[in-house]
Each structure stands twice: as structure tokens, then as C-alpha cells.
mmCIF file of C-alpha atoms and ligand atoms in Angstrom:
data_model
loop_
_atom_site.group_PDB
_atom_site.id
_atom_site.type_symbol
_atom_site.label_atom_id
_atom_site.label_comp_id
_atom_site.label_asym_id
_atom_site.label_seq_id
_atom_site.Cartn_x
_atom_site.Cartn_y
_atom_site.Cartn_z
ATOM 1 C CA UNK A 1 18.612 -10.523 5.054
ATOM 2 C CA UNK A 2 17.678 -7.262 3.511
ATOM 3 C CA UNK A 3 14.637 -7.493 1.282
ATOM 4 C CA UNK A 4 14.590 -5.647 -2.063
ATOM 5 C CA UNK A 5 11.216 -4.208 -2.717
ATOM 6 C CA UNK A 6 9.406 -2.309 -5.512
ATOM 7 C CA UNK A 7 6.769 -0.171 -3.848
ATOM 8 C CA UNK A 8 3.665 0.331 -6.057
ATOM 9 C CA UNK A 9 1.964 3.436 -4.594
ATOM 10 C CA UNK A 10 -0.523 6.241 -5.042
ATOM 11 C CA UNK A 11 1.017 8.923 -2.750
ATOM 12 C CA UNK A 12 -1.214 9.711 -0.740
ATOM 13 C CA UNK A 13 -0.616 10.654 2.874
ATOM 14 C CA UNK A 14 -0.346 7.160 4.295
ATOM 15 C CA UNK A 15 1.683 6.186 1.270
ATOM 16 C CA UNK A 16 4.259 8.871 2.039
ATOM 17 C CA UNK A 17 4.355 7.495 5.644
ATOM 18 C CA UNK A 18 5.041 4.088 4.175
ATOM 19 C CA UNK A 19 7.648 5.236 1.678
ATOM 20 C CA UNK A 20 9.693 6.829 4.592
ATOM 21 C CA UNK A 21 9.189 3.669 6.627
ATOM 22 C CA UNK A 22 10.607 1.599 3.866
ATOM 23 C CA UNK A 23 13.475 3.946 3.160
ATOM 24 C CA UNK A 24 14.188 4.130 6.898
ATOM 25 C CA UNK A 25 14.265 0.318 7.601
ATOM 26 C CA UNK A 26 17.687 -1.314 7.579
ATOM 27 C CA UNK A 27 15.770 -4.558 6.597
ATOM 28 C CA UNK A 28 14.475 -3.099 3.300
ATOM 29 C CA UNK A 29 16.171 -1.875 0.066
ATOM 30 C CA UNK A 30 13.771 0.315 -1.627
ATOM 31 C CA UNK A 31 14.557 -0.127 -5.283
ATOM 32 C CA UNK A 32 11.647 1.662 -7.008
ATOM 33 C CA UNK A 33 8.350 3.632 -6.455
ATOM 34 C CA UNK A 34 6.004 2.654 -9.221
ATOM 35 C CA UNK A 35 3.063 5.012 -9.221
ATOM 36 C CA UNK A 36 -0.579 4.467 -9.866
ATOM 37 C CA UNK A 37 -3.761 6.648 -9.893
ATOM 38 C CA UNK A 38 -5.909 6.457 -6.608
ATOM 39 C CA UNK A 39 -5.458 8.868 -3.903
ATOM 40 C CA UNK A 40 -4.505 11.464 -6.466
ATOM 41 C CA UNK A 41 -4.273 11.631 -10.308
ATOM 42 C CA UNK A 42 -1.412 9.787 -11.831
ATOM 43 C CA UNK A 43 0.402 13.070 -12.550
ATOM 44 C CA UNK A 44 0.146 14.129 -8.886
ATOM 45 C CA UNK A 45 1.016 10.618 -7.619
ATOM 46 C CA UNK A 46 4.095 10.675 -9.605
ATOM 47 C CA UNK A 47 5.027 14.305 -8.716
ATOM 48 C CA UNK A 48 4.593 13.383 -5.030
ATOM 49 C CA UNK A 49 6.801 10.301 -5.415
ATOM 50 C CA UNK A 50 9.475 12.400 -7.178
ATOM 51 C CA UNK A 51 9.277 15.040 -4.333
ATOM 52 C CA UNK A 52 9.838 12.420 -1.821
ATOM 53 C CA UNK A 53 12.729 11.041 -3.806
ATOM 54 C CA UNK A 54 14.366 14.479 -4.047
ATOM 55 C CA UNK A 55 13.532 15.468 -0.413
ATOM 56 C CA UNK A 56 15.054 12.293 1.142
ATOM 57 C CA UNK A 57 17.683 11.557 -1.569
ATOM 58 C CA UNK A 58 16.124 8.195 -2.287
ATOM 59 C CA UNK A 59 18.101 5.808 -4.570
ATOM 60 C CA UNK A 60 14.821 4.262 -5.709
ATOM 61 C CA UNK A 61 13.727 4.920 -9.232
ATOM 62 C CA UNK A 62 10.390 6.630 -9.724
ATOM 63 C CA UNK A 63 8.239 5.117 -12.517
ATOM 64 C CA UNK A 64 4.876 6.416 -13.653
ATOM 65 C CA UNK A 65 2.063 3.831 -13.999
ATOM 66 C CA UNK A 66 -1.541 3.536 -14.795
ATOM 67 C CA UNK A 67 -3.763 6.501 -15.008
ATOM 68 C CA UNK A 68 -7.101 4.597 -14.928
ATOM 69 C CA UNK A 69 -8.495 1.234 -13.995
ATOM 70 C CA UNK A 70 -8.261 -2.007 -16.051
ATOM 71 C CA UNK A 71 -11.859 -2.101 -16.956
ATOM 72 C CA UNK A 72 -14.210 -0.137 -14.706
ATOM 73 C CA UNK A 73 -15.021 3.528 -15.009
ATOM 74 C CA UNK A 74 -12.642 5.600 -12.998
ATOM 75 C CA UNK A 75 -14.030 6.775 -9.537
ATOM 76 C CA UNK A 76 -11.808 9.793 -9.222
ATOM 77 C CA UNK A 77 -9.018 10.823 -6.885
ATOM 78 C CA UNK A 78 -9.789 10.524 -3.111
ATOM 79 C CA UNK A 79 -9.313 14.275 -2.432
ATOM 80 C CA UNK A 80 -11.601 14.327 0.547
ATOM 81 C CA UNK A 81 -9.024 12.074 2.390
ATOM 82 C CA UNK A 82 -5.746 13.081 0.849
ATOM 83 C CA UNK A 83 -6.205 16.620 -0.328
ATOM 84 C CA UNK A 84 -6.488 18.281 -3.786
ATOM 85 C CA UNK A 85 -3.022 16.931 -4.880
ATOM 86 C CA UNK A 86 -2.521 13.858 -2.568
ATOM 87 C CA UNK A 87 -0.302 15.138 0.228
ATOM 88 C CA UNK A 88 -2.770 16.994 2.284
ATOM 89 C CA UNK A 89 -1.719 20.553 2.914
ATOM 90 C CA UNK A 90 1.750 19.964 1.545
ATOM 91 C CA UNK A 91 2.395 20.751 -2.108
ATOM 92 C CA UNK A 92 5.193 19.242 -4.032
ATOM 93 C CA UNK A 93 7.049 21.962 -6.070
ATOM 94 C CA UNK A 94 5.972 22.248 -9.664
ATOM 95 C CA UNK A 95 9.721 21.946 -10.783
ATOM 96 C CA UNK A 96 11.868 19.018 -9.478
ATOM 97 C CA UNK A 97 15.498 18.168 -10.125
ATOM 98 C CA UNK A 98 14.718 14.498 -10.438
ATOM 99 C CA UNK A 99 12.903 12.625 -13.236
ATOM 100 C CA UNK A 100 10.783 9.558 -13.770
ATOM 101 C CA UNK A 101 12.040 6.526 -15.522
ATOM 102 C CA UNK A 102 10.839 6.540 -19.158
ATOM 103 C CA UNK A 103 9.235 3.146 -19.062
ATOM 104 C CA UNK A 104 5.583 2.504 -17.933
ATOM 105 C CA UNK A 105 5.474 0.948 -14.554
ATOM 106 C CA UNK A 106 4.171 -2.433 -15.622
ATOM 107 C CA UNK A 107 7.318 -2.824 -18.031
ATOM 108 C CA UNK A 108 9.661 -1.658 -15.304
ATOM 109 C CA UNK A 109 8.076 -4.263 -13.029
ATOM 110 C CA UNK A 110 8.614 -7.032 -15.687
ATOM 111 C CA UNK A 111 12.234 -5.903 -16.434
ATOM 112 C CA UNK A 112 13.236 -5.758 -12.760
ATOM 113 C CA UNK A 113 11.755 -9.187 -11.864
ATOM 114 C CA UNK A 114 13.361 -10.658 -15.113
ATOM 115 C CA UNK A 115 16.747 -9.186 -14.204
ATOM 116 C CA UNK A 116 16.740 -10.514 -10.648
ATOM 117 C CA UNK A 117 14.553 -13.743 -10.511
ATOM 118 C CA UNK A 118 13.408 -14.611 -7.009
ATOM 119 C CA UNK A 119 14.860 -11.458 -5.457
ATOM 120 C CA UNK A 120 12.280 -8.870 -5.448
ATOM 121 C CA UNK A 121 9.134 -8.488 -3.339
ATOM 122 C CA UNK A 122 6.357 -6.384 -4.861
ATOM 123 C CA UNK A 123 4.636 -4.270 -2.328
ATOM 124 C CA UNK A 124 1.357 -2.707 -3.643
ATOM 125 C CA UNK A 125 -0.399 -0.031 -1.573
ATOM 126 C CA UNK A 126 -2.680 1.415 -4.181
ATOM 127 C CA UNK A 127 -5.058 0.077 -6.864
ATOM 128 C CA UNK A 128 -3.513 -3.109 -8.425
ATOM 129 C CA UNK A 129 -3.683 -1.953 -12.006
ATOM 130 C CA UNK A 130 0.074 -1.884 -12.674
ATOM 131 C CA UNK A 131 0.491 -5.384 -11.298
ATOM 132 C CA UNK A 132 -2.436 -6.690 -13.454
ATOM 133 C CA UNK A 133 -0.951 -5.062 -16.539
ATOM 134 C CA UNK A 134 2.434 -6.598 -15.771
ATOM 135 C CA UNK A 135 0.757 -9.996 -15.371
ATOM 136 C CA UNK A 136 -1.135 -9.638 -18.633
ATOM 137 C CA UNK A 137 1.919 -8.602 -20.595
ATOM 138 C CA UNK A 138 4.324 -11.221 -19.085
ATOM 139 C CA UNK A 139 2.511 -14.103 -17.241
ATOM 140 C CA UNK A 140 5.859 -15.559 -16.439
ATOM 141 C CA UNK A 141 6.423 -13.023 -13.697
ATOM 142 C CA UNK A 142 4.456 -15.214 -11.306
ATOM 143 C CA UNK A 143 7.621 -17.407 -11.185
ATOM 144 C CA UNK A 144 10.068 -14.528 -10.880
ATOM 145 C CA UNK A 145 8.715 -12.478 -7.994
ATOM 146 C CA UNK A 146 9.760 -13.286 -4.396
ATOM 147 C CA UNK A 147 6.460 -12.389 -2.871
ATOM 148 C CA UNK A 148 3.608 -9.922 -3.432
ATOM 149 C CA UNK A 149 2.491 -7.921 -0.402
ATOM 150 C CA UNK A 150 -0.827 -5.912 -0.859
ATOM 151 C CA UNK A 151 -2.486 -3.360 1.373
ATOM 152 C CA UNK A 152 -6.043 -3.748 0.321
ATOM 153 C CA UNK A 153 -9.382 -5.479 0.933
ATOM 154 C CA UNK A 154 -11.460 -6.260 3.939
ATOM 155 C CA UNK A 155 -12.500 -9.754 4.954
ATOM 156 C CA UNK A 156 -14.893 -9.030 7.865
ATOM 157 C CA UNK A 157 -12.517 -9.980 10.524
ATOM 158 C CA UNK A 158 -12.999 -8.048 13.712
ATOM 159 C CA UNK A 159 -15.961 -6.316 11.945
ATOM 160 C CA UNK A 160 -13.842 -4.715 9.228
ATOM 161 C CA UNK A 161 -15.752 -4.880 5.850
ATOM 162 C CA UNK A 162 -15.149 -1.702 3.865
ATOM 163 C CA UNK A 163 -14.097 1.903 3.995
ATOM 164 C CA UNK A 164 -15.542 3.357 0.686
ATOM 165 C CA UNK A 165 -18.585 1.120 0.338
ATOM 166 C CA UNK A 166 -20.224 -1.104 3.035
ATOM 167 C CA UNK A 167 -18.232 -4.037 1.354
ATOM 168 C CA UNK A 168 -15.157 -2.580 -0.237
ATOM 169 C CA UNK A 169 -11.846 -1.145 0.608
ATOM 170 C CA UNK A 170 -10.591 1.752 -1.426
ATOM 171 C CA UNK A 171 -7.703 0.168 -3.320
ATOM 172 C CA UNK A 172 -9.725 -2.795 -4.441
ATOM 173 C CA UNK A 173 -12.841 -0.766 -5.157
ATOM 174 C CA UNK A 174 -10.821 1.521 -7.420
ATOM 175 C CA UNK A 175 -9.844 -1.449 -9.603
ATOM 176 C CA UNK A 176 -11.628 -4.694 -8.712
ATOM 177 C CA UNK A 177 -10.861 -6.480 -11.977
ATOM 178 C CA UNK A 178 -7.116 -5.827 -11.490
ATOM 179 C CA UNK A 179 -7.401 -7.034 -7.911
ATOM 180 C CA UNK A 180 -9.114 -10.305 -8.849
ATOM 181 C CA UNK A 181 -6.362 -11.039 -11.405
ATOM 182 C CA UNK A 182 -3.667 -10.286 -8.900
ATOM 183 C CA UNK A 183 -5.189 -12.296 -6.113
ATOM 184 C CA UNK A 184 -6.102 -15.306 -8.250
ATOM 185 C CA UNK A 185 -2.737 -15.488 -10.123
ATOM 186 C CA UNK A 186 -0.437 -18.342 -9.168
ATOM 187 C CA UNK A 187 2.104 -16.449 -7.108
ATOM 188 C CA UNK A 188 2.489 -15.875 -3.275
ATOM 189 C CA UNK A 189 0.408 -12.963 -2.163
ATOM 190 C CA UNK A 190 0.081 -11.762 1.414
ATOM 191 C CA UNK A 191 -2.846 -9.357 1.842
ATOM 192 C CA UNK A 192 -2.781 -6.730 4.621
ATOM 193 C CA UNK A 193 -6.392 -5.387 4.574
ATOM 194 C CA UNK A 194 -8.625 -3.412 6.764
ATOM 195 C CA UNK A 195 -8.981 -6.386 9.127
ATOM 196 C CA UNK A 196 -5.544 -5.505 10.554
ATOM 197 C CA UNK A 197 -4.862 -1.936 9.343
ATOM 198 C CA UNK A 198 -7.963 -0.628 11.144
ATOM 199 C CA UNK A 199 -6.723 -2.384 14.268
ATOM 200 C CA UNK A 200 -3.709 -0.069 14.460
ATOM 201 C CA UNK A 201 -3.814 3.609 15.194
ATOM 202 C CA UNK A 202 -1.471 6.541 14.810
ATOM 203 C CA UNK A 203 -3.153 8.627 17.551
ATOM 204 C CA UNK A 204 -2.824 12.345 17.669
ATOM 205 C CA UNK A 205 -0.435 11.988 20.660
ATOM 206 C CA UNK A 206 1.676 9.376 18.930
ATOM 207 C CA UNK A 207 2.179 11.697 15.899
ATOM 208 C CA UNK A 208 2.993 14.683 18.228
ATOM 209 C CA UNK A 209 5.583 12.619 20.079
ATOM 210 C CA UNK A 210 7.090 11.374 16.710
ATOM 211 C CA UNK A 211 7.328 14.983 15.650
ATOM 212 C CA UNK A 212 9.156 15.899 18.836
ATOM 213 C CA UNK A 213 11.517 12.769 18.714
ATOM 214 C CA UNK A 214 12.256 12.238 15.103
ATOM 215 C CA UNK A 215 13.698 15.675 13.852
ATOM 216 C CA UNK A 216 12.869 16.834 10.400
ATOM 217 C CA UNK A 217 11.427 13.408 9.355
ATOM 218 C CA UNK A 218 9.043 13.377 12.360
ATOM 219 C CA UNK A 219 8.130 16.963 11.542
ATOM 220 C CA UNK A 220 7.259 16.073 7.952
ATOM 221 C CA UNK A 221 5.123 13.089 8.960
ATOM 222 C CA UNK A 222 3.318 15.409 11.311
ATOM 223 C CA UNK A 223 2.822 18.076 8.646
ATOM 224 C CA UNK A 224 1.596 15.758 5.967
ATOM 225 C CA UNK A 225 -0.776 13.988 8.396
ATOM 226 C CA UNK A 226 -2.662 17.253 9.349
ATOM 227 C CA UNK A 227 -5.218 16.975 6.487
ATOM 228 C CA UNK A 228 -5.719 13.254 7.094
ATOM 229 C CA UNK A 229 -6.367 13.759 10.793
ATOM 230 C CA UNK A 230 -8.909 16.389 10.009
ATOM 231 C CA UNK A 231 -10.703 13.904 7.750
ATOM 232 C CA UNK A 232 -10.536 11.185 10.466
ATOM 233 C CA UNK A 233 -11.804 13.479 13.174
ATOM 234 C CA UNK A 234 -14.727 14.984 11.060
ATOM 235 C CA UNK A 235 -15.732 11.883 9.090
ATOM 236 C CA UNK A 236 -14.695 8.870 11.050
ATOM 237 C CA UNK A 237 -14.744 10.295 14.590
ATOM 238 C CA UNK A 238 -11.221 9.352 15.494
ATOM 239 C CA UNK A 239 -8.444 11.556 16.957
ATOM 240 C CA UNK A 240 -5.850 9.898 14.913
ATOM 241 C CA UNK A 241 -5.698 7.646 11.846
ATOM 242 C CA UNK A 242 -5.511 4.085 10.917
ATOM 243 C CA UNK A 243 -2.226 2.567 9.856
ATOM 244 C CA UNK A 244 -2.975 1.461 6.325
ATOM 245 C CA UNK A 245 0.095 1.528 4.009
ATOM 246 C CA UNK A 246 2.802 1.399 6.686
ATOM 247 C CA UNK A 247 1.241 -1.841 7.766
ATOM 248 C CA UNK A 248 2.307 -3.517 4.438
ATOM 249 C CA UNK A 249 5.947 -2.359 5.082
ATOM 250 C CA UNK A 250 5.726 -3.757 8.596
ATOM 251 C CA UNK A 251 4.702 -7.143 7.261
ATOM 252 C CA UNK A 252 7.763 -7.029 4.927
ATOM 253 C CA UNK A 253 10.061 -6.165 7.936
ATOM 254 C CA UNK A 254 8.495 -8.558 10.407
ATOM 255 C CA UNK A 255 5.673 -10.971 9.198
ATOM 256 C CA UNK A 256 5.449 -12.255 12.743
ATOM 257 C CA UNK A 257 3.537 -9.061 13.684
ATOM 258 C CA UNK A 258 0.621 -10.645 11.959
ATOM 259 C CA UNK A 259 -1.534 -13.709 12.077
ATOM 260 C CA UNK A 260 -2.137 -14.840 8.516
ATOM 261 C CA UNK A 261 -4.872 -17.207 7.207
ATOM 262 C CA UNK A 262 -4.285 -19.242 4.147
ATOM 263 C CA UNK A 263 -6.726 -19.702 1.380
ATOM 264 C CA UNK A 264 -7.558 -18.479 -2.167
ATOM 265 C CA UNK A 265 -9.116 -15.064 -2.600
ATOM 266 C CA UNK A 266 -11.505 -13.726 -5.161
ATOM 267 C CA UNK A 267 -12.916 -10.284 -5.693
ATOM 268 C CA UNK A 268 -16.504 -9.251 -6.723
ATOM 269 C CA UNK A 269 -15.956 -7.146 -9.789
ATOM 270 C CA UNK A 270 -19.427 -5.748 -10.723
ATOM 271 C CA UNK A 271 -22.559 -4.468 -9.082
ATOM 272 C CA UNK A 272 -23.183 -2.954 -5.559
ATOM 273 C CA UNK A 273 -20.703 -5.153 -3.838
ATOM 274 C CA UNK A 274 -17.897 -4.487 -6.343
ATOM 275 C CA UNK A 275 -14.486 -4.487 -4.623
ATOM 276 C CA UNK A 276 -15.755 -7.129 -1.940
ATOM 277 C CA UNK A 277 -12.819 -9.564 -1.241
ATOM 278 C CA UNK A 278 -13.603 -13.094 -0.245
ATOM 279 C CA UNK A 279 -11.370 -15.827 0.968
ATOM 280 C CA UNK A 280 -12.107 -19.520 0.964
ATOM 281 C CA UNK A 281 -10.426 -20.925 4.010
ATOM 282 C CA UNK A 282 -12.190 -24.206 4.495
ATOM 283 C CA UNK A 283 -11.026 -27.485 2.941
ATOM 284 C CA UNK A 284 -14.404 -28.562 1.556
ATOM 285 C CA UNK A 285 -14.910 -29.740 -2.053
ATOM 286 C CA UNK A 286 -17.779 -27.826 -3.564
ATOM 287 C CA UNK A 287 -19.669 -28.835 -6.753
ATOM 288 C CA UNK A 288 -18.990 -25.214 -8.045
ATOM 289 C CA UNK A 289 -15.791 -23.585 -6.846
ATOM 290 C CA UNK A 290 -13.954 -20.795 -8.501
ATOM 291 C CA UNK A 291 -11.671 -20.202 -5.510
ATOM 292 C CA UNK A 292 -8.587 -22.140 -6.848
ATOM 293 C CA UNK A 293 -5.261 -21.195 -8.314
ATOM 294 C CA UNK A 294 -3.586 -19.572 -5.404
ATOM 295 C CA UNK A 295 -3.314 -20.047 -1.731
ATOM 296 C CA UNK A 296 -3.012 -16.510 -0.508
ATOM 297 C CA UNK A 297 -2.376 -15.154 2.971
ATOM 298 C CA UNK A 298 -4.879 -12.889 4.559
ATOM 299 C CA UNK A 299 -3.863 -10.857 7.733
ATOM 300 C CA UNK A 300 -6.432 -11.516 10.434
ATOM 301 C CA UNK A 301 -4.682 -10.182 13.491
ATOM 302 C CA UNK A 302 -1.940 -7.828 14.279
ATOM 303 C CA UNK A 303 0.295 -7.047 17.361
ATOM 304 C CA UNK A 304 -0.472 -3.282 16.921
ATOM 305 C CA UNK A 305 1.688 -2.066 19.917
ATOM 306 C CA UNK A 306 4.759 -3.771 18.495
ATOM 307 C CA UNK A 307 4.028 -2.410 15.008
ATOM 308 C CA UNK A 308 3.611 1.195 16.328
ATOM 309 C CA UNK A 309 6.894 0.796 18.209
ATOM 310 C CA UNK A 310 8.669 -0.624 15.161
ATOM 311 C CA UNK A 311 7.485 2.372 13.039
ATOM 312 C CA UNK A 312 8.507 4.951 15.804
ATOM 313 C CA UNK A 313 12.013 3.367 16.348
ATOM 314 C CA UNK A 314 12.722 2.996 12.622
ATOM 315 C CA UNK A 315 11.781 6.639 11.836
ATOM 316 C CA UNK A 316 13.783 7.935 14.887
ATOM 317 C CA UNK A 317 16.949 6.075 13.915
ATOM 318 C CA UNK A 318 16.488 7.222 10.317
ATOM 319 C CA UNK A 319 16.218 10.776 11.321
ATOM 320 C CA UNK A 320 19.381 10.454 13.566
ATOM 321 C CA UNK A 321 21.379 8.952 10.651
ATOM 322 C CA UNK A 322 20.811 11.926 8.366
HETATM 323 O O1 RIB B 401 -8.022 1.880 2.180
HETATM 324 C C1 RIB B 401 -6.739 2.507 2.466
HETATM 325 C C2 RIB B 401 -5.923 2.588 1.285
HETATM 326 O O2 RIB B 401 -6.621 3.526 0.378
HETATM 327 C C3 RIB B 401 -4.606 3.144 1.456
HETATM 328 O O3 RIB B 401 -3.671 2.555 0.498
HETATM 329 C C4 RIB B 401 -4.703 4.646 1.205
HETATM 330 O O4 RIB B 401 -3.520 5.269 0.787
HETATM 331 C C5 RIB B 401 -5.801 4.553 0.171
HETATM 332 O O5 RIB B 401 -5.261 4.495 -1.088
HETATM 333 CA CA1 CA B 402 -2.198 3.993 -0.823
#
């Protein structure tokens, strides 16, 4: 069955790769891109989403969301990873033919979930501010969503603990208070964190091959990834990049690619470990226990070869259908 999704995103190079993947997949109906600050300012995130909508004739609505975190002081756009305006060396044109929906993203999310109860999966691949704002404005959405899938967090599996601080992943670090609300709300959340996204790599050769095999779409993915690969090679020492946001889309298409562990999740919201995500996965009764209200799923293993092949084949088929 085709899954309807709203993709909450901060495009962002790997966000662009995920948006293309979602649009390309015959198993997904991409109904909206709701934007959030993060990799870029909210204005650039939204412009980048609109650019992709125009470029690939997406039916998805584009809706602008939060410009800053729920409570914490903003940490600023991640220009070192994603470039000055979010898409590396690619610049979206100043003037575009398509426009954003007039509602704020959190209201759009509430309206969409209310209009189609139980039908829509929310996939969030940026800071979780829009989802937290939607929960605050309309707590009933916990009963209206089909599932929430989040790229974010790091739980220490296979040694993956953080990418912007020793114990925090970027999306969660950018808005830990929002993440804690989203993870501890009583709705089904699947978390695809660094534990699995850093186990899959788009190598330099993989991206070259995709450029050669997937027409204009492959070329665009190659072009947009140049800045990202430079960052990875200079700062991380890798000739390629991790597969962050596309992994959340892969989970929607085929959850069997991942091994998931069940248990409630909380987020450290203040201090040097702000953004640290912790899952309680034992069954013990403790005297003091604030890990309740939600049995979330956390990705702990991934079949990365199958995931890479799924991405490749999906994008190639998409390019051939255009
Ligand atoms: O840590 C990886 C995440 O941070 C991805 O969503 C990427 O786009 C950045 O926002
Ligand atoms: Ca992102």
C-alpha cells in the first residue's frame, strides 16, 4: 500500500537526496514538504524546498515552518556542512514560479492529520520544532497520525554517539526541548539515528555511478553532493558521506531493512550533554523513572547494502520515467 507522508525537512544536501528518494518511490505519496531551520535559515530552507518542487514538478505542498528552536538559543545554520544557503554549491534561483502555502507548518500538519485520520506518516529529518509546536497547539494529533519517523539522535550502538557534540546528533542538538516532547508523546515514533545512518555510506564511487546511470536526477544528486563530500573528506576523513535523511525514507519504504529496539526515549535538554538521546529498553521497575509514556522504536542495525541498492534502483527508475 502506498504510504502518504509529510516530510518535515531543513534542505540541506542530504535532505534534497531524501526528497528525491521519496518522490521517486512508488511506495510513497509525498504530500508536503514542511520546512524548518537547521542546515540553513528558514528562508533558505523554504527556498530550497520550493526550488526542488519546481525542478521536479512535485505535487507536494511546500509550507514554511519554524525559524528558531522551541526554547534554546539558536545555534545557527550548519553552513560548514551544507554551504552558505543549504544546497552546497547549488544556488536556488531568487525568483521561483511556485509558492509556499500560507499557513505555518505546524498548522498545516494539524489540518492534514485532522482531514485524514490514521492515513499520514510524519517523517522528520530536521530539528523537531514544527512537530512540537503542532503537539502543543493540538495534542489530539497523537491519535490522528499513522506513524512518526525521525532521522535524529544517537544511542551509542556500534559506537555512534554524536556528530555535533560528543553526545548529540545535529537535529536533536538544534532543538532538544522539541525532541523530548516529540519522543515522549503518546504516539508511535520510529527513530533512525546515527546508530544506523552512520553505518551506510554513499561512497564517492557510488555517487559517480549514480550520476552515470540516473540521467539528470543522478547528475543533480552528484552536483549537490560535491560540497558535502568536501566536508566529509576534510573534516571526517571519509571519501563519501553517511546516509542520514534518505535512511528515514528507506525505513518508510521497507522497515525490514532495520532492526528496531522498543522502549521509551528521553532527551537531555540542558547543559553540556544537551541533545543526548537515551532509551530505556529494560523492563525493570525503578523507584524514579521518567521514561514512560511512549514505547518508541530505535534503529540499532541496518542492512546497508540493500538500502544502498534500494536508493540506487529507485532513483534510476525515476530518472527513466521522466
Ligand atoms: O545529523 C544528520 C542530520 O543533520 C541530517 O538531517 C542532516 O540533514 C542534518 O540536518
Ligand atoms: Ca536534515
